[in-house]
Each structure stands twice: as C-alpha cells, then as structure tokens.
Short mmCIF file of C-alpha atoms and ligand atoms in Angstrom, two decimals:
data_model
loop_
_atom_site.label_atom_id
_atom_site.label_comp_id
_atom_site.label_asym_id
_atom_site.label_seq_id
_atom_site.Cartn_x
_atom_site.Cartn_y
_atom_site.Cartn_z
CA MET A 1 32.31 102.44 99.89
CA ASN A 2 29.53 105.07 100.38
CA ASP A 3 26.35 106.14 98.56
CA HIS A 4 28.35 108.84 96.64
CA GLN A 5 30.76 106.25 95.16
CA THR A 6 30.62 103.65 92.51
CA ARG A 7 32.73 100.39 91.97
CA LEU A 8 34.14 99.44 88.52
CA SER A 9 36.00 96.28 87.52
CA LEU A 10 39.44 97.06 86.16
CA GLU A 11 38.15 96.04 82.68
CA ASP A 12 35.19 98.35 82.81
CA ALA A 13 37.32 101.25 84.14
CA TRP A 14 39.87 100.67 81.31
CA THR A 15 37.15 100.57 78.65
CA LEU A 16 35.58 103.80 79.99
CA SER A 17 38.89 105.55 80.07
CA ILE A 18 39.78 104.51 76.45
CA ASP A 19 36.29 105.42 75.14
CA VAL A 20 36.44 108.84 76.81
CA LEU A 21 39.83 109.67 75.31
CA GLU A 22 39.15 108.29 71.75
CA GLN A 23 35.62 109.95 71.68
CA ASN A 24 37.38 113.17 72.36
CA GLY A 25 39.97 112.89 69.61
CA PHE A 26 42.96 111.00 70.96
CA SER A 27 44.54 108.49 68.68
CA GLN A 28 44.49 104.83 69.75
CA ASP A 29 48.15 104.96 70.76
CA GLN A 30 47.83 108.17 72.65
CA ALA A 31 44.63 107.00 74.38
CA ALA A 32 46.19 103.72 75.37
CA ALA A 33 49.35 105.28 76.90
CA ILE A 34 47.16 107.70 78.89
CA ALA A 35 44.75 105.00 79.99
CA ARG A 36 47.61 102.81 81.16
CA SER A 37 48.91 105.62 83.42
CA VAL A 38 45.54 106.82 84.84
CA MET A 39 44.42 103.24 85.35
CA ALA A 40 47.64 102.32 87.19
CA ALA A 41 47.18 105.29 89.46
CA GLN A 42 43.47 104.51 90.06
CA ARG A 43 44.31 100.83 90.65
CA ASP A 44 47.04 101.80 93.16
CA GLU A 45 44.70 104.32 94.79
CA CYS A 46 46.79 107.36 93.84
CA HIS A 47 43.57 109.43 93.30
CA SER A 48 45.08 112.78 92.45
CA HIS A 49 46.45 111.25 89.11
CA GLY A 50 43.86 108.54 88.54
CA MET A 51 40.75 108.62 86.33
CA TYR A 52 39.87 112.11 87.47
CA ARG A 53 42.72 113.28 85.22
CA LEU A 54 40.76 112.21 82.21
CA LEU A 55 38.69 115.40 82.70
CA ASP A 56 41.85 117.42 82.36
CA CYS A 57 42.87 115.53 79.18
CA VAL A 58 39.53 116.32 77.60
CA ARG A 59 39.54 119.92 78.72
CA THR A 60 43.11 120.30 77.32
CA VAL A 61 42.28 118.82 73.95
CA ARG A 62 39.19 120.97 73.76
CA TYR A 63 41.14 124.25 74.11
CA GLY A 64 43.92 123.05 71.80
CA GLY A 65 46.50 122.57 74.55
CA VAL A 66 47.52 119.07 73.44
CA GLU A 67 48.03 117.48 70.09
CA PRO A 68 45.90 114.35 70.56
CA ARG A 69 47.20 112.33 67.61
CA ALA A 70 50.95 113.24 67.85
CA VAL A 71 53.48 110.65 66.94
CA PRO A 72 56.64 111.04 69.07
CA GLU A 73 60.09 111.23 67.49
CA ILE A 74 63.26 109.88 68.96
CA HIS A 75 66.59 111.69 68.63
CA GLU A 76 69.96 110.16 69.63
CA LYS A 77 71.85 113.05 71.27
CA ALA A 78 75.05 111.46 72.72
CA PRO A 79 76.28 107.94 73.77
CA GLY A 80 74.32 108.33 77.09
CA VAL A 81 71.60 110.79 76.03
CA ILE A 82 68.36 110.12 74.19
CA SER A 83 65.68 112.66 73.51
CA VAL A 84 62.05 112.04 72.51
CA ASP A 85 59.97 114.95 71.05
CA ALA A 86 56.40 114.33 72.16
CA ARG A 87 55.41 116.93 69.41
CA GLY A 88 52.82 118.50 71.53
CA GLY A 89 51.24 115.21 72.54
CA CYS A 90 51.06 113.61 75.87
CA SER A 91 54.40 112.71 77.67
CA LEU A 92 53.17 109.12 78.26
CA LEU A 93 53.32 107.87 74.62
CA ALA A 94 56.64 109.73 74.21
CA PHE A 95 58.08 107.83 77.23
CA GLU A 96 56.65 104.47 76.02
CA THR A 97 58.09 105.09 72.61
CA ALA A 98 61.61 105.78 73.89
CA ARG A 99 61.60 103.31 76.71
CA GLU A 100 63.23 100.36 75.06
CA PRO A 101 66.08 102.29 73.29
CA PHE A 102 66.63 104.10 76.59
CA ILE A 103 66.91 100.84 78.54
CA GLU A 104 69.38 99.53 75.88
CA LYS A 105 71.41 102.75 76.21
CA ALA A 106 71.51 102.51 80.01
CA ARG A 107 72.71 98.85 79.70
CA ALA A 108 75.35 99.77 77.07
CA THR A 109 76.72 102.93 78.76
CA GLY A 110 75.95 102.24 82.42
CA VAL A 111 74.18 105.58 82.94
CA ALA A 112 71.73 107.16 80.53
CA VAL A 113 69.38 110.18 80.46
CA LEU A 114 66.13 110.32 78.54
CA ALA A 115 64.88 113.80 77.81
CA VAL A 116 61.16 113.99 77.05
CA LYS A 117 60.43 117.24 75.36
CA ASN A 118 57.42 119.33 74.20
CA ALA A 119 55.01 117.24 76.12
CA PHE A 120 51.60 117.75 77.70
CA HIS A 121 52.45 116.28 81.08
CA PHE A 122 49.80 115.50 83.75
CA SER A 123 50.68 112.12 85.14
CA ALA A 124 52.26 110.48 88.11
CA LEU A 125 55.93 109.62 87.55
CA TRP A 126 56.03 106.35 89.54
CA PRO A 127 54.79 104.07 86.69
CA GLU A 128 57.74 105.08 84.62
CA VAL A 129 60.52 104.67 87.21
CA GLU A 130 58.88 101.40 88.48
CA SER A 131 58.90 100.00 84.98
CA LEU A 132 62.63 100.76 84.65
CA ALA A 133 63.41 99.14 88.10
CA ASN A 134 61.49 96.06 86.89
CA GLN A 135 64.15 95.87 84.23
CA GLY A 136 66.90 95.88 86.89
CA LEU A 137 67.70 99.61 86.58
CA VAL A 138 67.91 102.30 89.23
CA ALA A 139 65.81 105.25 88.06
CA LEU A 140 65.11 108.87 88.84
CA ALA A 141 62.55 111.07 87.07
CA MET A 142 61.42 114.65 87.39
CA THR A 143 59.30 117.24 85.55
CA PRO A 144 58.68 121.02 86.18
CA SER A 145 54.82 121.09 85.93
CA HIS A 146 53.33 124.66 86.03
CA ALA A 147 53.82 127.68 88.17
CA TYR A 148 51.54 126.83 91.14
CA VAL A 149 54.03 127.09 94.01
CA ALA A 150 55.61 130.10 95.81
CA PRO A 151 59.29 129.98 96.57
CA ALA A 152 60.12 129.55 100.29
CA GLY A 153 59.77 133.02 101.82
CA GLY A 154 57.84 134.30 98.76
CA HIS A 155 54.12 134.68 98.16
CA SER A 156 53.19 134.18 94.53
CA PRO A 157 53.30 131.23 92.26
CA LEU A 158 56.58 130.75 90.35
CA LEU A 159 57.75 127.17 90.73
CA GLY A 160 55.95 124.06 89.53
CA THR A 161 54.62 121.36 91.90
CA ASN A 162 57.59 119.61 90.41
CA PRO A 163 57.41 115.89 91.30
CA ILE A 164 60.51 113.64 91.71
CA ALA A 165 60.37 109.85 91.64
CA PHE A 166 62.99 107.24 92.40
CA ALA A 167 62.98 103.47 91.98
CA TRP A 168 65.36 100.77 93.17
CA PRO A 169 65.11 97.11 92.04
CA ARG A 170 64.63 94.53 94.74
CA PRO A 171 65.59 90.85 94.26
CA GLU A 172 62.44 89.27 95.62
CA SER A 173 59.73 91.88 95.70
CA GLU A 174 58.40 94.81 93.82
CA PRO A 175 60.82 97.75 93.47
CA PHE A 176 61.32 100.38 96.15
CA VAL A 177 59.64 103.55 94.70
CA PHE A 178 58.89 106.95 96.02
CA ASP A 179 57.20 109.63 93.97
CA PHE A 180 56.07 113.07 95.36
CA ALA A 181 55.46 116.63 94.44
CA THR A 182 57.97 119.20 95.89
CA SER A 183 54.91 121.23 97.01
CA VAL A 184 53.45 120.09 100.28
CA VAL A 185 50.99 118.13 98.15
CA ALA A 186 50.19 117.73 94.52
CA ARG A 187 47.83 120.38 93.23
CA GLY A 188 45.55 117.55 92.13
CA GLU A 189 44.93 116.86 95.81
CA VAL A 190 43.82 120.32 96.57
CA GLU A 191 41.49 120.10 93.50
CA LEU A 192 40.10 116.76 94.88
CA HIS A 193 39.36 118.58 98.13
CA ARG A 194 37.60 121.35 96.23
CA ARG A 195 35.51 118.87 94.37
CA ALA A 196 34.55 117.02 97.54
CA GLY A 197 33.63 120.26 99.39
CA GLU A 198 36.42 119.82 101.95
CA SER A 199 38.78 122.33 103.46
CA ILE A 200 42.58 121.73 103.13
CA PRO A 201 44.82 121.52 106.18
CA GLU A 202 46.82 124.58 107.36
CA GLY A 203 50.27 124.81 105.87
CA TRP A 204 49.40 123.77 102.34
CA ALA A 205 48.80 127.06 100.66
CA LEU A 206 48.53 130.85 100.45
CA ASP A 207 45.56 132.79 98.98
CA GLU A 208 46.00 135.41 96.21
CA THR A 209 46.94 138.05 98.76
CA GLY A 210 49.71 135.81 100.11
CA GLN A 211 47.86 134.92 103.38
CA PRO A 212 47.64 131.28 104.57
CA THR A 213 44.34 129.60 103.61
CA THR A 214 42.48 126.35 104.25
CA ASP A 215 39.97 127.11 101.39
CA PRO A 216 40.91 124.95 98.34
CA SER A 217 39.44 127.43 95.84
CA ALA A 218 41.52 130.30 97.37
CA ALA A 219 44.55 127.99 97.33
CA LEU A 220 44.03 127.12 93.66
CA ALA A 221 43.86 130.83 92.87
CA GLY A 222 46.81 131.53 95.08
CA ALA A 223 49.98 129.48 95.65
CA LEU A 224 50.81 126.13 97.10
CA LEU A 225 53.84 126.05 99.53
CA PRO A 226 56.93 123.94 98.96
CA PHE A 227 57.35 121.02 101.34
CA GLY A 228 60.08 121.43 104.00
CA GLY A 229 60.45 125.16 103.50
CA HIS A 230 63.81 126.17 101.75
CA LYS A 231 64.81 122.48 101.33
CA GLY A 232 61.83 121.53 99.30
CA ALA A 233 62.08 124.75 97.36
CA ALA A 234 65.71 124.05 96.52
CA LEU A 235 64.85 120.62 95.24
CA SER A 236 62.09 122.11 93.19
CA ILE A 237 64.52 124.63 91.67
CA MET A 238 66.84 121.67 90.80
CA ILE A 239 64.07 119.93 89.02
CA GLU A 240 63.17 123.11 87.02
CA LEU A 241 66.78 123.36 85.94
CA LEU A 242 67.41 119.64 85.06
CA ALA A 243 64.07 119.08 83.33
CA GLY A 244 64.04 122.66 81.72
CA PRO A 245 67.06 124.52 80.54
CA LEU A 246 69.46 121.43 80.68
CA ILE A 247 67.33 119.48 78.17
CA GLY A 248 66.28 122.58 76.16
CA ASP A 249 62.73 122.89 77.44
CA ARG A 250 60.62 125.32 79.44
CA LEU A 251 60.52 126.27 83.13
CA GLY A 252 57.32 125.94 85.04
CA HIS A 253 56.43 129.61 84.82
CA GLN A 254 56.83 129.56 81.00
CA THR A 255 54.02 126.98 80.70
CA ARG A 256 50.24 127.08 80.78
CA PRO A 257 48.39 124.66 82.93
CA ALA A 258 45.71 122.15 81.75
CA ASP A 259 42.89 124.58 82.32
CA GLY A 260 44.19 126.85 79.58
CA SER A 261 44.57 129.80 82.04
CA ASP A 262 47.64 132.07 81.91
CA GLU A 263 50.02 132.77 79.14
CA GLY A 264 52.57 130.40 77.73
CA ALA A 265 52.79 127.03 75.99
CA PRO A 266 50.97 124.08 77.55
CA GLN A 267 53.98 121.73 77.02
CA HIS A 268 57.26 121.17 78.89
CA GLY A 269 59.80 118.41 79.53
CA GLU A 270 60.75 115.52 81.79
CA PHE A 271 64.15 114.32 82.80
CA ILE A 272 64.78 110.57 83.47
CA LEU A 273 68.01 109.10 84.58
CA ALA A 274 68.63 105.31 84.54
CA MET A 275 71.59 103.62 86.08
CA ASP A 276 72.60 99.96 85.51
CA PRO A 277 73.97 98.43 88.77
CA HIS A 278 76.02 95.99 86.68
CA ALA A 279 78.15 99.00 85.34
CA PHE A 280 79.15 99.86 88.91
CA LEU A 281 79.30 96.38 90.39
CA GLY A 282 79.85 93.71 87.77
CA THR A 283 79.19 90.32 89.36
CA GLY A 284 78.71 92.00 92.73
CA VAL A 285 75.17 93.12 92.03
CA ALA A 286 73.39 90.43 93.98
CA THR A 287 75.44 91.10 97.12
CA ARG A 288 74.81 94.78 96.96
CA LEU A 289 71.10 94.49 96.32
CA GLN A 290 71.03 92.22 99.40
CA GLN A 291 72.83 94.92 101.40
CA ALA A 292 70.09 97.41 100.42
CA GLU A 293 67.44 94.87 101.64
CA ALA A 294 68.92 95.19 105.13
CA LEU A 295 68.09 98.90 105.12
CA PHE A 296 64.45 98.23 104.01
CA GLU A 297 64.17 95.53 106.70
CA GLY A 298 65.56 97.88 109.30
CA ILE A 299 62.90 100.39 108.41
CA THR A 300 60.01 98.04 108.53
CA ALA A 301 61.34 96.41 111.72
CA GLN A 302 60.62 99.74 113.48
CA GLY A 303 57.00 99.56 112.40
CA ALA A 304 57.59 102.28 109.83
CA ARG A 305 56.49 101.66 106.29
CA LEU A 306 58.31 101.92 102.94
CA PRO A 307 57.06 104.43 100.36
CA SER A 308 55.18 102.29 97.81
CA GLN A 309 54.14 99.72 100.43
CA ARG A 310 50.59 101.28 100.64
CA ARG A 311 50.42 101.40 96.83
CA TYR A 312 51.30 97.72 96.39
CA GLY A 313 48.63 96.85 98.90
CA ALA A 314 46.08 98.95 97.05
CA ARG A 315 47.15 97.20 93.82
CA LYS A 316 46.31 93.79 95.15
CA ARG A 317 42.99 94.92 96.51
CA SER A 318 41.93 96.61 93.21
CA GLN A 319 43.00 93.57 91.26
CA ALA A 320 40.72 91.45 93.32
CA GLU A 321 37.80 93.96 93.90
CA GLY A 322 37.98 96.63 91.16
CA VAL A 323 38.31 100.36 91.86
CA ILE A 324 36.00 102.81 93.58
CA ILE A 325 35.48 106.30 92.17
CA PRO A 326 33.13 109.11 93.09
CA GLN A 327 29.71 108.74 91.46
CA LYS A 328 29.99 112.31 90.30
CA LEU A 329 33.25 111.54 88.49
CA HIS A 330 31.77 108.51 86.87
CA ASP A 331 28.76 110.60 85.70
CA GLU A 332 31.09 113.24 84.20
CA LEU A 333 33.12 110.55 82.40
CA VAL A 334 30.03 108.96 81.00
CA LYS A 335 28.90 112.32 79.73
CA LEU A 336 32.29 112.81 78.01
CA ARG A 337 32.06 109.34 76.49
CA ASP A 338 28.43 109.85 75.15
CA PRO A 339 28.22 113.62 74.39
P1 NDP B 1 52.30 112.35 98.70
O1 NDP B 1 52.61 113.57 99.54
O2 NDP B 1 51.12 111.48 99.02
O3 NDP B 1 53.63 111.44 98.62
C1 NDP B 1 53.62 110.22 97.95
C2 NDP B 1 54.80 109.47 98.14
O4 NDP B 1 55.19 109.41 99.60
C3 NDP B 1 54.57 108.04 97.77
O5 NDP B 1 55.70 107.47 97.33
C4 NDP B 1 53.99 107.42 99.01
O6 NDP B 1 54.07 106.04 99.01
C5 NDP B 1 55.00 108.02 100.07
N1 NDP B 1 54.42 108.06 101.34
C6 NDP B 1 53.28 108.71 101.74
N2 NDP B 1 53.14 108.53 103.15
C7 NDP B 1 54.20 107.83 103.54
C8 NDP B 1 54.46 107.29 104.87
N3 NDP B 1 53.75 107.65 105.93
N4 NDP B 1 55.63 106.52 104.96
C9 NDP B 1 56.39 106.31 103.86
N5 NDP B 1 56.13 106.76 102.65
C10 NDP B 1 55.05 107.49 102.49
O7 NDP B 1 52.16 112.68 97.08
P2 NDP B 1 52.05 114.03 96.36
O8 NDP B 1 50.69 114.63 96.64
O9 NDP B 1 53.27 114.83 96.69
O10 NDP B 1 52.17 113.51 94.83
C11 NDP B 1 51.18 112.66 94.31
C12 NDP B 1 51.53 112.36 92.84
O11 NDP B 1 51.40 113.56 92.14
C13 NDP B 1 52.83 111.74 92.44
O12 NDP B 1 52.66 110.55 91.84
C14 NDP B 1 53.51 112.80 91.49
O13 NDP B 1 54.22 112.22 90.45
C15 NDP B 1 52.18 113.42 90.94
N6 NDP B 1 52.46 114.80 90.49
C16 NDP B 1 52.60 114.97 89.13
C17 NDP B 1 52.86 116.25 88.58
C18 NDP B 1 53.13 116.42 87.14
O14 NDP B 1 53.48 117.54 86.76
N7 NDP B 1 53.02 115.42 86.28
C19 NDP B 1 53.03 117.31 89.47
C20 NDP B 1 52.87 117.11 90.80
C21 NDP B 1 52.63 115.79 91.34
P3 NDP B 1 52.61 105.30 98.82
O15 NDP B 1 52.25 105.59 97.29
O16 NDP B 1 52.89 103.84 99.03
O17 NDP B 1 51.68 105.80 99.69
O1 PYC B 2 48.94 117.61 90.74
O2 PYC B 2 50.42 119.16 90.97
C1 PYC B 2 49.73 118.44 90.31
C2 PYC B 2 49.95 118.39 88.82
C3 PYC B 2 50.45 119.36 88.03
C4 PYC B 2 50.51 118.81 86.79
C5 PYC B 2 50.04 117.55 86.75
N1 PYC B 2 49.75 117.31 88.09
#
C-alpha cells in the first residue's frame, strides 16, 4: 500500500457503497444488488469493475440513464427460456430476481437460457456464472456493452467491449471461471490508467484518427482493439448477436454508455446459458467432473495458472486484510455519500 491509497475493511467498504447508492436515489434492493457485485470485484481485486464503478452508477442516475428504483419482471418464454425485464434498472437485481427460477429451469430441462433485457449493465460477469457453478451448473454469460471497439481491420468504434464468462463446477474447490472482454482489455482498465496518469501499452487502442495510441484519453475518444485480431472480433460479433437480436434487445452501437455521451438508449441485454451435467451424464457426473480435474491438474503441473486462481487468492487476502482503494477514489465516494 502507498501514500495515495487507503485500506477499508470489507464491512466499511460495503457500508460506503450502499450509502453512496442509496443517497443517490437507488432503492434498497437495487443498491444491495449493485454493492454485492462491486464489492465482490473489489474483494477479488478486479479493479476495473470494483468500487470505482460506483462513480458511473451515480453519474448514470444523475443524467437519467438508469431507473434506480426499478422492480424487475420475470417472463416465462418457453420450457428452457426465461426472460427478465430489468425495466431500465441495473442488470444485477434483474439477474438476482430471476436466478432461482432459472436454476430450477436448467435442472428441469437440462439446458436453459436466461435473457436479461432493458438493463443498465456495467458489471463483471463472473459473479453470476460463479454463483451458478456453485449450484452444480455449467454456465456461460455474455453482454454487448457499448460501441467502444473497432472491428478487426477497421478504425472506428462499432462493437462493444463484449465480455464472455464461463464457469465449471469442481468437486473439491471453487469453480473454474474465466471472464474477459473481447477487446484487448476492458475499457474500465483504460479509464483506470487515465485516472492514474499512466500511459497504456501499445496494441490496446486507436485514436480518433484511427492511428495507434498509448494515450488513455486518446484511446477513450477513439477505439479499443479486439483481442486476437479477427478471432476476438468474431467472438465479439457472436456476443452482439446472441445477447442482442436473439433475445430481442439492442446491439452495442444502438446503446449509450454510462457517461451519457452519444445517441441511443443506455440499456441493453445479457444472455446467460446454464447446463445441468446430470442431464447429460446421469449418475456419471462425478466420474466426468474428475476427468475434468485431470485437465486442470495438467495445466498447473506445467507452472501455468488457471483463470480465477489469482482471483481466489485475492479473495482470501481481502477477507483477512480488507481492500485497498486509491485515496482519490475514496474521497470522491465520500463526497457522493455526503453531498
Ligand atoms: P483480463 O484481460 O484481465 O482477463 C481476465 C480473465 O483472464 C480472468 O478470468 C483472469 O483470471 C484470466 N487471466 C488473466 N491472466 C491470466 C493468466 N496469466 N493465466 C490464466 N488466466 C488469466 O480482463 P478484461 O480486462 O478483459 O475484463 C475484466 C472484466 O471486465 C471482466 O470481469 C468483464 O466481465 C468486465 N467487463 C464488463 C463489461 C460489461 O459490459 N459489463 C464490458 C467489458 C468487460 P483472474 O481473475 O484469476 O486473474
Ligand atoms: O469496462 O469495457 C468495460 C465496460 C463497458 C461496460 C461496462 N464495463
């Protein structure tokens, strides 16, 4: 920890988050769902979607981009399809509202999709898929975010940063989980570099004229690049299609980001798929989960790490020692709590 940072217990960080949200108009339920997500991210040291995102939540409610007291509404669409209308509120309470019926559906039908619609969506996806894997399900989630990313070979923002997250239950440890943007990094990471006065690595972004840049402000005004060139871009397009037109919601370029810039509605959708291994394997689930363990052991035996390994380590550390956030962020949050 350095002089520009402050340490908070998990309890104090939780209380500060809730107070900031409720003071700025979010209902108790909306605030709690948002705080659970940003606190999980802060605890696991996923800084780009941790407490810093509370600033976006307040900014968005102030310009009218989110309905802070929305009550989500569940719709049964088909035996394996459930939809939850966030009604302009945050995606997080919509997911939480639909989570139990979704799990029941996945268990009853073997495979189920949850379509979250009309949601202000700012969060990391891993808490959602991890929570499903903790119930023994295999889960995949994706959302189209906003037009921040140039297509491979292009020069202007069109695709979202479009994250994809996957979780696999493990018999004797936390689930295997990955969750990443299909841009080289999440835009939040570029924003954190800008706030810290640091340049970004080459290969992350283009400026407004389509030239490569290492200046985070120029990158935020320009376009991020997809990871892996045409491969990341194709995955990103798939995410736009599944979490947009397929579920009856918007593409990334039809939305407006949290800062209220650009035309369009601030809300969009999320697509979540859950698969129950029992439907595929019956009594053979334990054997097959053990087979998967051999793959994980093979990876770590080479000295490589599993996605989520760092995060679970950070979780243990934060549970013992609390979280560290920039002093500047703490001051900004206190100001939002005590206007
Ligand atoms: P990263 O590029 O940091 O990738 C994160 C994933 O890769 C994690 O699962 C991480 O595991 C894993 N990982 C990182 N390094 C390694 C390694 N060396 N070996 C194995 N696995 C590794 O994240 P992004 O910047 O792309 O995305 C960050 C977050 O932003 C995500 O949670 C995403 O959901 C969120 N996001 C949300 C958006 C939205 O619209 N709501 C839009 C875009 C992004 P670990 O955590 O253990 O390090
Ligand atoms: O970090 O790219 C991002 C992002 C977009 C929307 C929410 N997070």
